[in-house]
Amino acid sequence: MKKIGFLFLAAVAMAFVSCSPAEEVVEPVTYNLDAANSTLSWKGSMAVDYFHTGTVDFKSGSITMEGDSLTAGSFVLDMTSIKNTDLEDKVKASYLEGHLMGTIVDSMRPQNMFFNTPEYPTVEVKLGAYKDGMLTTTLVILGTELTQDVAVRLTADEKGASLTGKFSMDIADAKIPGFAPSEQGSIATAIEFDLNLKLTK
């Protein structure tokens, strides 16, 4: 009799488990860079009223979402694509671009000043946690990792995803020649960015 009672309870327990609602499995979704429709603008300043603006192109990248959560993401910036957008004189604009990339050098501006693209043609961007509109972002720039939280808006749906926002990143810890927090004649280490990143499934 005890054995029958035990089997009955076991059968009831199995039935209860089988009738319990199954946990919803959220499949990860990867979105890939839409380079043609993505932009990253920059602004570098030597003083409040002395600055230059420009753009740099994304080379590759993707993000992975699980529901509303960002679980992974990385991008590569093509530093050889640096362009100036505020100088009307094309010759001056070209010289500025060359100095920033390290492809035009002279006694005052050696190759390793600024971004030294002959040696470091790309910058890797690694994405971390996204919470309350803040995205943990790591730049691998000239061999140095810099991590900061930046304000961006992340959206994703069945068609695609986007990352947009205006923010500043401080590259002081990279100790790049030509940049200094307050040294006269140097570009400030805090660079302003305007991000409009588009991705597709």
Backbone as CSV, one residue per row, in Angstrom:
resi,resn,N_x,N_y,N_z,CA_x,CA_y,CA_z,C_x,C_y,C_z
1,MET,0.830,-1.208,0.000,0.000,0.000,0.000,0.868,1.264,0.000
2,LYS,1.932,1.217,0.797,2.828,2.366,0.864,3.490,2.615,-0.496
3,LYS,3.797,1.484,-1.155,4.452,1.606,-2.463,3.514,2.257,-3.474
4,ILE,2.217,1.875,-3.431,1.235,2.452,-4.344,1.071,3.946,-4.082
5,GLY,1.040,4.314,-2.782,0.916,5.725,-2.412,2.100,6.540,-2.891
6,PHE,3.280,5.970,-2.789,4.498,6.666,-3.248,4.458,6.878,-4.752
7,LEU,4.058,5.815,-5.476,3.980,5.933,-6.934,2.951,6.966,-7.351
8,PHE,1.843,7.035,-6.598,0.804,8.021,-6.904,1.330,9.437,-6.727
9,LEU,2.039,9.680,-5.620,2.598,11.012,-5.372,3.644,11.383,-6.416
10,ALA,4.444,10.403,-6.823,5.462,10.657,-7.845,4.813,11.032,-9.167
11,ALA,3.709,10.330,-9.505,3.012,10.624,-10.755,2.411,12.020,-10.723
12,VAL,1.843,12.420,-9.558,1.283,13.763,-9.423,2.371,14.820,-9.579
13,ALA,3.516,14.567,-8.949,4.625,15.526,-9.042,5.101,15.672,-10.474
14,MET,5.204,14.558,-11.201,5.637,14.605,-12.594,4.646,15.373,-13.453
15,ALA,3.355,15.150,-13.177,2.333,15.853,-13.933,2.391,17.337,-13.679
16,PHE,2.669,17.727,-12.427,2.753,19.144,-12.071,3.917,19.810,-12.788
17,VAL,5.051,19.103,-12.794,6.230,19.650,-13.455,5.989,19.811,-14.947
18,SER,5.365,18.786,-15.554,5.149,18.832,-16.999,4.161,19.911,-17.394
19,CYS,3.274,20.315,-16.465,2.288,21.335,-16.768,2.777,22.744,-16.466
20,SER,3.941,22.867,-15.789,4.472,24.185,-15.447,4.878,24.911,-16.721
21,PRO,4.676,26.220,-16.781,5.052,26.968,-17.989,6.551,26.935,-18.215
22,ALA,6.960,26.670,-19.450,8.390,26.598,-19.777,8.983,27.996,-19.813
23,GLU,10.262,28.112,-19.393,10.945,29.403,-19.446,11.204,29.786,-20.896
24,GLU,10.950,31.034,-21.208,11.147,31.511,-22.565,12.632,31.625,-22.871
25,VAL,13.041,31.024,-23.960,14.435,31.070,-24.375,14.627,32.255,-25.321
26,VAL,15.512,33.165,-24.934,15.796,34.336,-25.761,17.026,34.058,-26.607
27,GLU,16.811,34.001,-27.898,17.914,33.727,-28.810,18.732,34.995,-29.057
28,PRO,20.054,34.888,-29.046,20.876,36.065,-29.347,20.724,36.480,-30.803
29,VAL,20.734,37.787,-31.033,20.628,38.342,-32.384,21.846,39.225,-32.635
30,THR,22.511,38.989,-33.745,23.693,39.780,-34.104,23.344,40.779,-35.202
31,TYR,23.751,42.022,-34.995,23.556,43.092,-35.971,24.930,43.528,-36.472
32,ASN,25.062,43.635,-37.786,26.346,43.981,-38.385,26.378,45.430,-38.876
33,LEU,27.555,45.999,-38.853,27.753,47.392,-39.232,27.235,47.693,-40.631
34,ASP,26.473,48.757,-40.737,26.080,49.332,-42.030,26.984,50.553,-42.247
35,ALA,28.161,50.297,-42.780,29.186,51.343,-42.868,28.745,52.518,-43.717
36,ALA,27.978,52.250,-44.760,27.570,53.324,-45.675,26.659,54.337,-45.010
37,ASN,25.948,53.916,-43.981,24.999,54.809,-43.313,25.403,55.163,-41.880
38,SER,26.653,54.903,-41.543,27.157,55.212,-40.198,28.169,56.347,-40.258
39,THR,28.140,57.216,-39.251,29.089,58.331,-39.196,29.614,58.519,-37.779
40,LEU,30.839,58.994,-37.697,31.429,59.393,-36.415,32.160,60.713,-36.640
41,SER,31.627,61.777,-36.065,32.249,63.096,-36.180,33.053,63.391,-34.925
42,TRP,34.131,64.160,-35.080,34.971,64.507,-33.937,35.228,66.015,-33.893
43,LYS,35.588,66.477,-32.698,35.964,67.872,-32.499,37.138,67.901,-31.528
44,GLY,38.270,68.418,-32.003,39.455,68.550,-31.173,39.758,70.012,-30.940
45,SER,40.054,70.373,-29.698,40.204,71.786,-29.340,41.563,72.090,-28.720
46,MET,42.086,73.267,-29.037,43.263,73.800,-28.359,42.849,74.896,-27.390
47,ALA,41.679,75.469,-27.612,41.098,76.491,-26.737,39.602,76.516,-27.018
48,VAL,38.870,77.246,-26.191,37.412,77.303,-26.367,37.042,77.774,-27.760
49,ASP,37.787,78.758,-28.267,37.459,79.333,-29.571,38.434,78.907,-30.667
50,TYR,39.238,77.876,-30.416,40.154,77.377,-31.435,40.048,75.863,-31.478
51,PHE,39.465,75.362,-32.542,39.236,73.917,-32.646,39.124,73.527,-34.117
52,HIS,39.166,72.229,-34.350,38.913,71.684,-35.681,37.910,70.548,-35.548
53,THR,37.168,70.317,-36.624,36.192,69.239,-36.647,36.475,68.319,-37.833
54,GLY,35.914,67.117,-37.755,36.126,66.187,-38.853,35.368,64.890,-38.651
55,THR,35.734,63.902,-39.443,35.099,62.593,-39.373,36.159,61.499,-39.429
56,VAL,35.759,60.297,-39.006,36.576,59.100,-39.174,35.614,57.950,-39.446
57,ASP,36.017,57.026,-40.312,35.115,55.969,-40.768,35.236,54.694,-39.931
58,PHE,34.110,53.993,-39.823,34.124,52.646,-39.256,34.541,51.658,-40.339
59,LYS,35.382,50.704,-39.969,35.853,49.693,-40.918,35.031,48.413,-40.823
60,SER,34.676,48.008,-39.612,33.898,46.787,-39.402,33.319,46.828,-38.000
61,GLY,32.411,45.874,-37.709,31.875,45.803,-36.362,30.524,45.144,-36.292
62,SER,30.115,44.811,-35.066,28.811,44.198,-34.840,28.470,44.294,-33.358
63,ILE,27.178,44.105,-33.055,26.735,43.972,-31.675,25.836,42.741,-31.584
64,THR,25.738,42.167,-30.405,24.843,41.038,-30.160,23.885,41.406,-29.045
65,MET,22.602,41.182,-29.305,21.556,41.482,-28.332,20.854,40.187,-27.921
66,GLU,20.441,40.122,-26.666,19.548,39.070,-26.185,18.358,39.790,-25.574
67,GLY,17.259,39.844,-26.326,16.136,40.665,-25.907,16.535,42.126,-25.935
68,ASP,16.367,42.814,-24.812,16.747,44.223,-24.711,18.159,44.422,-24.175
69,SER,18.885,43.334,-23.965,20.212,43.421,-23.349,21.328,43.300,-24.379
70,LEU,22.292,44.208,-24.283,23.498,44.133,-25.101,24.457,43.152,-24.450
71,THR,24.842,42.102,-25.166,25.714,41.083,-24.586,27.128,41.118,-25.154
72,ALA,27.300,41.742,-26.318,28.639,41.817,-26.908,28.647,42.891,-27.986
73,GLY,29.814,43.405,-28.272,29.931,44.396,-29.335,31.360,44.848,-29.521
74,SER,31.763,45.024,-30.750,33.096,45.551,-31.038,33.097,46.170,-32.427
75,PHE,33.958,47.170,-32.592,34.071,47.875,-33.862,35.536,48.206,-34.114
76,VAL,35.826,48.468,-35.373,37.167,48.895,-35.756,37.052,50.218,-36.503
77,LEU,37.804,51.215,-36.032,37.858,52.514,-36.696,39.058,52.555,-37.633
78,ASP,38.838,53.026,-38.841,39.910,53.182,-39.824,40.533,54.561,-39.636
79,MET,41.650,54.613,-38.913,42.270,55.903,-38.601,42.939,56.545,-39.817
80,THR,43.104,55.788,-40.889,43.654,56.379,-42.114,42.585,57.136,-42.891
81,SER,41.351,57.120,-42.373,40.248,57.821,-43.052,39.940,59.178,-42.419
82,ILE,40.792,59.654,-41.515,40.545,60.934,-40.839,40.375,62.059,-41.862
83,LYS,39.266,62.789,-41.726,38.996,63.927,-42.601,38.692,65.167,-41.766
84,ASN,39.087,66.328,-42.290,38.753,67.610,-41.687,37.516,68.176,-42.368
85,THR,36.631,68.815,-41.592,35.398,69.349,-42.178,35.202,70.847,-41.967
86,ASP,36.111,71.521,-41.263,35.877,72.939,-40.978,36.773,73.886,-41.778
87,LEU,37.853,73.396,-42.351,38.761,74.253,-43.106,38.337,74.302,-44.573
88,GLU,38.098,75.503,-45.078,37.709,75.664,-46.482,38.910,75.544,-47.411
89,ASP,40.080,75.897,-46.904,41.305,75.780,-47.690,41.691,74.296,-47.754
90,LYS,41.590,73.685,-48.921,41.828,72.251,-49.076,43.270,71.860,-48.769
91,VAL,44.200,72.761,-49.070,45.607,72.467,-48.785,45.833,72.390,-47.276
92,LYS,45.294,73.383,-46.533,45.427,73.370,-45.075,44.719,72.161,-44.471
93,ALA,43.550,71.843,-45.027,42.809,70.681,-44.523,43.612,69.405,-44.729
94,SER,44.246,69.279,-45.884,45.052,68.096,-46.188,46.258,67.987,-45.266
95,TYR,46.900,69.123,-44.959,48.039,69.116,-44.042,47.600,68.712,-42.635
96,LEU,46.471,69.220,-42.193,45.974,68.850,-40.873,45.701,67.355,-40.807
97,GLU,45.040,66.819,-41.822,44.759,65.382,-41.855,46.048,64.573,-41.832
98,GLY,47.025,65.013,-42.630,48.299,64.302,-42.691,49.046,64.333,-41.375
99,HIS,49.029,65.476,-40.687,49.698,65.571,-39.390,49.006,64.679,-38.356
100,LEU,47.673,64.678,-38.356,46.944,63.835,-37.400,47.216,62.357,-37.648
101,MET,47.364,61.975,-38.915,47.602,60.565,-39.244,49.077,60.189,-39.179
102,GLY,49.958,61.182,-39.123,51.388,60.885,-39.101,51.948,60.553,-40.466
103,THR,51.254,60.986,-41.512,51.733,60.720,-42.871,52.428,61.924,-43.488
104,ILE,52.284,63.097,-42.856,53.037,64.295,-43.243,53.845,64.697,-42.018
105,VAL,55.146,64.588,-42.125,55.992,64.849,-40.955,56.972,65.972,-41.263
106,ASP,57.364,66.666,-40.187,58.401,67.676,-40.280,59.106,67.724,-38.933
107,SER,59.987,68.705,-38.760,60.789,68.763,-37.528,59.937,68.982,-36.283
108,MET,58.786,69.629,-36.460,57.917,69.911,-35.319,56.844,68.843,-35.120
109,ARG,56.577,68.064,-36.154,55.510,67.061,-36.084,56.029,65.738,-36.620
110,PRO,56.690,64.940,-35.797,57.180,63.627,-36.245,56.018,62.645,-36.424
111,GLN,56.334,61.482,-36.980,55.297,60.496,-37.281,54.535,60.054,-36.041
112,ASN,55.244,59.926,-34.901,54.589,59.392,-33.696,53.768,60.446,-32.956
113,MET,53.676,61.650,-33.514,52.811,62.668,-32.932,51.375,62.400,-33.387
114,PHE,50.438,62.600,-32.509,49.033,62.323,-32.796,48.819,60.814,-33.015
115,PHE,48.164,60.391,-34.103,47.668,59.016,-34.166,48.570,58.016,-34.892
116,ASN,49.646,58.452,-35.503,50.680,57.549,-36.032,50.079,56.360,-36.794
117,THR,49.294,56.659,-37.829,48.623,55.576,-38.551,49.547,54.638,-39.326
118,PRO,50.766,55.045,-39.734,51.637,54.044,-40.366,51.915,52.855,-39.447
119,GLU,51.944,53.097,-38.141,52.179,52.011,-37.186,50.885,51.487,-36.571
120,TYR,49.908,52.381,-36.393,48.629,52.000,-35.788,47.476,52.458,-36.692
121,PRO,47.176,51.720,-37.747,46.164,52.180,-38.715,44.720,52.080,-38.221
122,THR,44.499,51.367,-37.139,43.125,51.199,-36.650,43.055,51.431,-35.144
123,VAL,41.838,51.703,-34.686,41.530,51.753,-33.260,40.383,50.778,-33.023
124,GLU,40.558,49.865,-32.077,39.503,48.911,-31.744,38.606,49.506,-30.668
125,VAL,37.313,49.329,-30.837,36.324,49.785,-29.861,35.581,48.568,-29.336
126,LYS,35.676,48.321,-28.021,35.005,47.172,-27.411,33.893,47.673,-26.490
127,LEU,32.701,47.111,-26.646,31.543,47.540,-25.879,31.303,46.620,-24.698
128,GLY,30.968,47.235,-23.551,30.647,46.483,-22.350,29.182,46.638,-21.999
129,ALA,28.905,46.838,-20.723,27.525,46.907,-20.247,26.834,48.182,-20.706
130,TYR,25.537,48.064,-20.972,24.705,49.211,-21.312,23.591,49.296,-20.286
131,LYS,23.572,50.394,-19.526,22.586,50.540,-18.446,22.246,52.006,-18.248
132,ASP,20.950,52.287,-18.178,20.464,53.646,-17.920,21.059,54.664,-18.896
133,GLY,21.166,54.263,-20.159,21.662,55.181,-21.179,23.165,55.371,-21.205
134,MET,23.900,54.620,-20.395,25.359,54.721,-20.362,25.975,53.428,-20.873
135,LEU,26.928,53.554,-21.787,27.581,52.411,-22.403,29.053,52.380,-22.017
136,THR,29.474,51.281,-21.405,30.888,51.105,-21.075,31.654,50.831,-22.365
137,THR,32.605,51.702,-22.661,33.312,51.659,-23.941,34.814,51.640,-23.708
138,THR,35.489,50.707,-24.375,36.941,50.605,-24.277,37.576,50.867,-25.633
139,LEU,38.479,51.831,-25.678,39.256,52.100,-26.884,40.626,51.449,-26.746
140,VAL,41.044,50.730,-27.772,42.421,50.232,-27.829,43.140,51.126,-28.815
141,ILE,43.819,52.132,-28.280,44.383,53.194,-29.098,45.893,53.272,-28.902
142,LEU,46.641,53.091,-29.966,48.097,53.074,-29.945,48.622,52.107,-28.878
143,GLY,47.964,50.956,-28.779,48.397,49.910,-27.863,47.954,50.084,-26.425
144,THR,47.191,51.126,-26.141,46.731,51.392,-24.774,45.213,51.258,-24.699
145,GLU,44.723,50.609,-23.633,43.283,50.476,-23.439,42.756,51.600,-22.545
146,LEU,41.719,52.273,-23.016,41.070,53.344,-22.260,39.593,52.995,-22.133
147,THR,39.075,52.937,-20.912,37.678,52.572,-20.686,36.926,53.713,-20.016
148,GLN,35.783,54.075,-20.618,34.932,55.126,-20.061,33.476,54.780,-20.328
149,ASP,32.584,55.308,-19.505,31.151,55.202,-19.743,30.705,56.430,-20.526
150,VAL,29.998,56.204,-21.637,29.557,57.316,-22.470,28.042,57.245,-22.657
151,ALA,27.436,58.414,-22.838,25.982,58.500,-22.977,25.582,58.269,-24.430
152,VAL,24.866,57.181,-24.684,24.365,56.891,-26.022,22.959,56.314,-25.927
153,ARG,22.252,56.306,-27.041,20.930,55.690,-27.121,21.035,54.445,-27.987
154,LEU,20.665,53.310,-27.421,20.702,52.037,-28.126,19.282,51.598,-28.455
155,THR,19.015,51.324,-29.724,17.714,50.802,-30.135,17.936,49.579,-31.016
156,ALA,17.005,48.631,-30.940,17.096,47.430,-31.765,15.703,46.864,-31.990
157,ASP,15.454,46.394,-33.212,14.194,45.734,-33.522,14.457,44.654,-34.566
158,GLU,13.378,44.144,-35.180,13.532,43.045,-36.136,14.236,43.477,-37.424
159,LYS,14.344,44.785,-37.670,14.966,45.267,-38.893,16.438,45.622,-38.710
160,GLY,16.778,46.160,-37.564,18.149,46.596,-37.364,18.356,47.231,-36.005
161,ALA,19.501,47.869,-35.832,19.837,48.496,-34.550,20.584,49.795,-34.808
162,SER,20.657,50.627,-33.785,21.400,51.882,-33.905,21.988,52.277,-32.567
163,LEU,23.100,52.977,-32.630,23.736,53.598,-31.465,23.975,55.052,-31.828
164,THR,23.384,55.966,-31.079,23.528,57.385,-31.375,23.830,58.155,-30.096
165,GLY,24.556,59.258,-30.220,24.799,60.088,-29.048,25.948,61.057,-29.252
166,LYS,25.965,62.087,-28.419,27.056,63.049,-28.375,27.738,62.925,-27.023
167,PHE,29.054,62.743,-27.033,29.781,62.507,-25.793,31.240,62.908,-25.970
168,SER,31.967,62.933,-24.862,33.384,63.263,-24.867,34.170,62.090,-24.283
169,MET,35.330,61.820,-24.859,36.223,60.796,-24.309,37.595,61.421,-24.085
170,ASP,38.186,61.116,-22.938,39.485,61.668,-22.574,40.564,60.628,-22.835
171,ILE,41.524,60.951,-23.713,42.576,60.006,-24.079,43.894,60.320,-23.373
172,ALA,43.829,61.046,-22.259,45.048,61.469,-21.567,45.942,60.288,-21.191
173,ASP,45.337,59.173,-20.741,46.137,58.034,-20.282,46.929,57.361,-21.397
174,ALA,46.565,57.631,-22.655,47.327,57.056,-23.773,48.647,57.775,-23.988
175,LYS,48.767,58.980,-23.395,50.013,59.761,-23.466,50.506,59.924,-24.912
176,ILE,49.604,60.379,-25.780,49.927,60.561,-27.190,50.582,61.922,-27.390
177,PRO,51.784,61.988,-27.972,52.418,63.283,-28.217,51.517,64.186,-29.059
178,GLY,51.416,65.454,-28.636,50.563,66.406,-29.335,49.270,66.680,-28.606
179,PHE,48.942,65.795,-27.643,47.764,65.996,-26.810,48.209,66.258,-25.378
180,ALA,47.579,67.204,-24.723,47.868,67.493,-23.322,46.651,68.172,-22.707
181,PRO,46.359,67.903,-21.422,45.164,68.478,-20.799,45.130,69.998,-20.812
182,SER,46.278,70.658,-20.582,46.239,72.117,-20.495,47.505,72.787,-21.041
183,GLU,48.391,72.017,-21.631,49.649,72.575,-22.121,49.394,73.466,-23.331
184,GLN,49.917,74.677,-23.298,49.695,75.629,-24.387,50.276,75.095,-25.695
185,GLY,49.502,75.190,-26.757,49.962,74.714,-28.053,49.640,73.268,-28.326
186,SER,49.022,72.579,-27.377,48.655,71.174,-27.554,47.146,71.041,-27.654
187,ILE,46.723,69.961,-28.297,45.295,69.672,-28.397,44.819,69.063,-27.087
188,ALA,43.662,69.484,-26.607,43.119,68.948,-25.363,42.895,67.446,-25.498
189,THR,43.100,66.715,-24.409,42.964,65.258,-24.449,41.511,64.816,-24.497
190,ALA,40.576,65.687,-24.149,39.148,65.363,-24.238,38.660,65.668,-25.652
191,ILE,38.265,64.632,-26.369,37.783,64.780,-27.741,36.272,64.574,-27.754
192,GLU,35.564,65.460,-28.424,34.110,65.357,-28.503,33.708,64.536,-29.727
193,PHE,32.692,63.696,-29.555,32.234,62.838,-30.646,30.726,62.978,-30.840
194,ASP,30.311,62.791,-32.069,28.890,62.728,-32.427,28.713,61.430,-33.207
195,LEU,28.069,60.455,-32.580,27.977,59.096,-33.124,26.603,58.852,-33.729
196,ASN,26.610,58.303,-34.943,25.371,57.863,-35.592,25.693,56.534,-36.265
197,LEU,25.515,55.454,-35.503,25.927,54.129,-35.927,24.700,53.293,-36.294
198,LYS,24.704,52.772,-37.513,23.595,51.956,-38.005,24.064,50.523,-38.212
199,LEU,23.179,49.568,-37.877,23.490,48.155,-38.025,22.301,47.416,-38.610
200,THR,22.571,46.331,-39.323,21.518,45.534,-39.920,21.655,44.070,-39.503
201,LYS,20.548,43.321,-39.580,20.567,41.899,-39.234,21.158,41.072,-40.379
